[in-house]
CSV table of C-alpha atoms in Angstrom, one decimal:
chain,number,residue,atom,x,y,z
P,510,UNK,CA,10.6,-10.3,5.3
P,511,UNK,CA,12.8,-7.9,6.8
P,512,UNK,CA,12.5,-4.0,5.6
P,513,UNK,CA,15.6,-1.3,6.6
P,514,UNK,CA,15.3,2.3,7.0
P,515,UNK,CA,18.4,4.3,6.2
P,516,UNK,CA,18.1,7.9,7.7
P,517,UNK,CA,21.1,10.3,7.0
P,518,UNK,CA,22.4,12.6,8.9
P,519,UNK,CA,19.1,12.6,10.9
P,520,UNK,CA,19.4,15.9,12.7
P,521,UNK,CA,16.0,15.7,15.0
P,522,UNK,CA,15.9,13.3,17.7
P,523,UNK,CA,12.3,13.4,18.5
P,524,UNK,CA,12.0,12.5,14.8
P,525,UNK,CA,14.4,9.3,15.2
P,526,UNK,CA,12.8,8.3,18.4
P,527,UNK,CA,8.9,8.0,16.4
P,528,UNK,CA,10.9,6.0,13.2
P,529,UNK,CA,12.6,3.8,15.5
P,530,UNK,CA,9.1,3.3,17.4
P,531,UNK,CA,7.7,2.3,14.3
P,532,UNK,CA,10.9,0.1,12.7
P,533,UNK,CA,10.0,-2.0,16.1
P,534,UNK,CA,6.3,-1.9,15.3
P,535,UNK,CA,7.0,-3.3,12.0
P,536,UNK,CA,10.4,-5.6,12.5
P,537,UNK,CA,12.1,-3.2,10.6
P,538,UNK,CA,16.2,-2.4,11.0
P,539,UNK,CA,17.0,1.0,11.5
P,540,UNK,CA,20.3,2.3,9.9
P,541,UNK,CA,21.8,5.3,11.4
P,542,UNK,CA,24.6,7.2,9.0
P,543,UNK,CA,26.5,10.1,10.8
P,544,UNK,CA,26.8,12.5,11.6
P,545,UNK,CA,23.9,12.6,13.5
P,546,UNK,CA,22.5,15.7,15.4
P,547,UNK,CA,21.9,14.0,18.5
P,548,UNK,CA,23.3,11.0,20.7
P,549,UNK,CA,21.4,8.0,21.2
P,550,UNK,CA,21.3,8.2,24.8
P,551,UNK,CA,19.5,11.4,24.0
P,552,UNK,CA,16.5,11.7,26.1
P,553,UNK,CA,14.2,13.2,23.4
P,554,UNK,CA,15.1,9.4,21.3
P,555,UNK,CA,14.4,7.7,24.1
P,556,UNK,CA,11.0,9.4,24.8
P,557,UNK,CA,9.8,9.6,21.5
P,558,UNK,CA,10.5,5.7,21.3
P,559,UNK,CA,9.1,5.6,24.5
P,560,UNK,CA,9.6,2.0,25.7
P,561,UNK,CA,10.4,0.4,22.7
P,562,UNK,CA,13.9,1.7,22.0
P,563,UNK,CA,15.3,-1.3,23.9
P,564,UNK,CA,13.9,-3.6,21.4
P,565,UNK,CA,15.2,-1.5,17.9
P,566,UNK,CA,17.3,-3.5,15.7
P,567,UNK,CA,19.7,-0.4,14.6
P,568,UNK,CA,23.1,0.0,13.4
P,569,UNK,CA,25.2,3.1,13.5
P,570,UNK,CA,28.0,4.3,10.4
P,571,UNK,CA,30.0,6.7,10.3
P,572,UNK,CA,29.8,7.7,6.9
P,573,UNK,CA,27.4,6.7,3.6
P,574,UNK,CA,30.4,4.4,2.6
P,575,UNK,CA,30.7,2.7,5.4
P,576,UNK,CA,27.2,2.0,5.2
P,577,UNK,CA,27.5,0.4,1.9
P,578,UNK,CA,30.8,-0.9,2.6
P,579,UNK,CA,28.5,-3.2,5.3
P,580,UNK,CA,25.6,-3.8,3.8
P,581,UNK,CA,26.2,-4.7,-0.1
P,582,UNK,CA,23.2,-6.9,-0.5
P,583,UNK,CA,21.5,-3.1,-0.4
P,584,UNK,CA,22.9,-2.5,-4.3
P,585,UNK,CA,19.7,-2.8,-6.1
P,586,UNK,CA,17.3,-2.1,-3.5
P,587,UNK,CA,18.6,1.2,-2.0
P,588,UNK,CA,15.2,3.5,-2.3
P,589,UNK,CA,15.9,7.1,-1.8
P,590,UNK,CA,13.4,9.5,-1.1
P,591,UNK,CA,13.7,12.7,-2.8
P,592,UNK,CA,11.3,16.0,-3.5
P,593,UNK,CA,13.7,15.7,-6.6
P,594,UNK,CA,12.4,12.3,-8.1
P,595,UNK,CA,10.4,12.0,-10.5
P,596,UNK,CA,8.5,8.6,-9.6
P,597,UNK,CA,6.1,8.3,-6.8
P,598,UNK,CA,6.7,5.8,-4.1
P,599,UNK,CA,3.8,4.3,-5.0
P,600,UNK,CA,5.1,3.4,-8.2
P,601,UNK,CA,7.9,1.3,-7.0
P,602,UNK,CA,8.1,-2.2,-6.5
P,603,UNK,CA,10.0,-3.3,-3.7
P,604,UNK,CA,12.0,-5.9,-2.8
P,605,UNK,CA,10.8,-7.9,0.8
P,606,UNK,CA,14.5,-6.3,2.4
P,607,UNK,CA,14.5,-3.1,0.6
P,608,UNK,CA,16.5,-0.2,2.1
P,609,UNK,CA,14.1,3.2,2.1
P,610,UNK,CA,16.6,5.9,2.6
P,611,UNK,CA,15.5,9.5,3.7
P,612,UNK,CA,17.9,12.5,4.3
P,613,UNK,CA,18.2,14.8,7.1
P,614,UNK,CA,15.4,16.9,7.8
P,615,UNK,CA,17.2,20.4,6.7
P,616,UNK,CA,18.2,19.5,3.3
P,617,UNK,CA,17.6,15.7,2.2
P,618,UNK,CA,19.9,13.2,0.7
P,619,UNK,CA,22.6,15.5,-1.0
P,620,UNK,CA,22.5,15.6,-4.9
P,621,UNK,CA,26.1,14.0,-5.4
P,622,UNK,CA,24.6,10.5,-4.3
P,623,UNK,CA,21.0,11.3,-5.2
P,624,UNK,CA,22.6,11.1,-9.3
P,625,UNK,CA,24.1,8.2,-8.9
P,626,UNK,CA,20.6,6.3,-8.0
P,627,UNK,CA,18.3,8.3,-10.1
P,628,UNK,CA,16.4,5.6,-11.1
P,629,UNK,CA,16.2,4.5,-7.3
P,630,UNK,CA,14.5,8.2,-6.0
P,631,UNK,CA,11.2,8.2,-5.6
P,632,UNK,CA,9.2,10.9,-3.7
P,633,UNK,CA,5.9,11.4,-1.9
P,634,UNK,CA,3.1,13.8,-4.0
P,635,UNK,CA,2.6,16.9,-2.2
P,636,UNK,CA,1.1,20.9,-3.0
P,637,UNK,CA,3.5,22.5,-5.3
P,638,UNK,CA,4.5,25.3,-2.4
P,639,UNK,CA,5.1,23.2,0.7
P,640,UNK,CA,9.0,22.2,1.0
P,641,UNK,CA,8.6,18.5,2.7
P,642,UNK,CA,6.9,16.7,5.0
P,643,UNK,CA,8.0,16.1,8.4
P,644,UNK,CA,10.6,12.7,8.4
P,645,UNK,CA,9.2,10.9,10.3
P,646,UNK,CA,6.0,10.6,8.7
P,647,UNK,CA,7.8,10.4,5.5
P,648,UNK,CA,9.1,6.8,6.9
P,649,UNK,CA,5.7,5.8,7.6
P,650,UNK,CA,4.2,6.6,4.6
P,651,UNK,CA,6.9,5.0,2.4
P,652,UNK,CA,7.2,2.1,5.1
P,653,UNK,CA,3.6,1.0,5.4
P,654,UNK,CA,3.6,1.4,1.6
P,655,UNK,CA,6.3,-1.4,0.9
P,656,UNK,CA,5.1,-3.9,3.5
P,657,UNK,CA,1.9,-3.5,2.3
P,658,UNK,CA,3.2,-4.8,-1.7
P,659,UNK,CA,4.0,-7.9,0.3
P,660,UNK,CA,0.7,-8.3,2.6
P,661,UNK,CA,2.3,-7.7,5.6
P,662,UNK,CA,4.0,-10.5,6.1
P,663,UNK,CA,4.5,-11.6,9.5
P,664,UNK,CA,2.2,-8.6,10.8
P,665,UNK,CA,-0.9,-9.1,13.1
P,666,UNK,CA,-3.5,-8.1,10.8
P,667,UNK,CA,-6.6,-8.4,12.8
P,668,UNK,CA,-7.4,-7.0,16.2
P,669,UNK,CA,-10.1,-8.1,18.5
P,670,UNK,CA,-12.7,-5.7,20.4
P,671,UNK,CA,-13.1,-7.1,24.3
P,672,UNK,CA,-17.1,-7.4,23.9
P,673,UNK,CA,-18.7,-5.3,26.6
P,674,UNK,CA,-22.2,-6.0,27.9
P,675,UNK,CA,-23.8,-2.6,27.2
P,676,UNK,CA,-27.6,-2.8,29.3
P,677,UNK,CA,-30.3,-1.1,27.2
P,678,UNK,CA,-32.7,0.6,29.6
């Protein structure tokens, strides 16, 4: 199983730096689609991916075209996340390598491509007066959501407490 986030035009790179942390977390690829408001060697990716950033499995386009151009097996399973949709994410079934696309933070995925995969925009439920939620929180939320259809497959999913000898006196 191998999920991909797609961010466009990601404009924050604290915001990039915390979803690449947690593609690496999860064994997720990370697709990048430009412009982007930042460079990678940006020091506010790297600290917000802290130490992980060397491990990321990511790829950088320079346009959504290109992105399809290279990645056709997406067609089908391209999720976008939208305010504008009107399923929840909850509500979809995805595929174990679906693509979970999220816009840039100051305005989304634009409407031109949102209509041409209207039935695959889904969005998060929020209050009726609050705009978005922050991106990469967004990722998480739709991420965790999708691996967790498919029981987290290849995911450690028990920890173990180091037992400490606590003396009642």
């Amino acid at each position: 199983m191998s999920m991909n986030i797609v961010l466009l035009e990601p404009e924050m790179p604290a915001n990039t730096g915390n979803i690449g942390r947690t593609c690496v977390a999860t064994g997720t690829k990370l697709h990048l689609i430009k412009p982007l408001g930042f460079e990678i060697t940006d020091k506010m990716v790297k600290r917000a991916g802290l130490d992980y950033w060397p491990h990321l499995n990511y790829e950088v386009y320079e346009n959504f075209e290109d992105f399809l151009e290279k990645n056709p097996d997406c067609i089908g399973k391209l999720y976008m996340a939208t305010t504008k949709a009107r399923h929840i994410y909850t509500e979809v079934a995805y595929e174990p390598d679906s693509y979970l696309m999220f816009g840039k933070e100051s305005a989304g995925i634009p409407e031109e491509i949102l209509v041409k995969y209207e039935d695959y925009c889904m969005r998060i439920p929020m209050e009726y007066n609050i705009r978005s939620l922050n991106l990469s929180n967004s990722v998480a939320i739709v991420l965790y959501e999708a691996l967790r259809q498919h029981q987290f497959a290849q995911m450690e999913l028990q920890g173990h407490l180091h037992r400490l000898h606590w003396h009642e006196e």
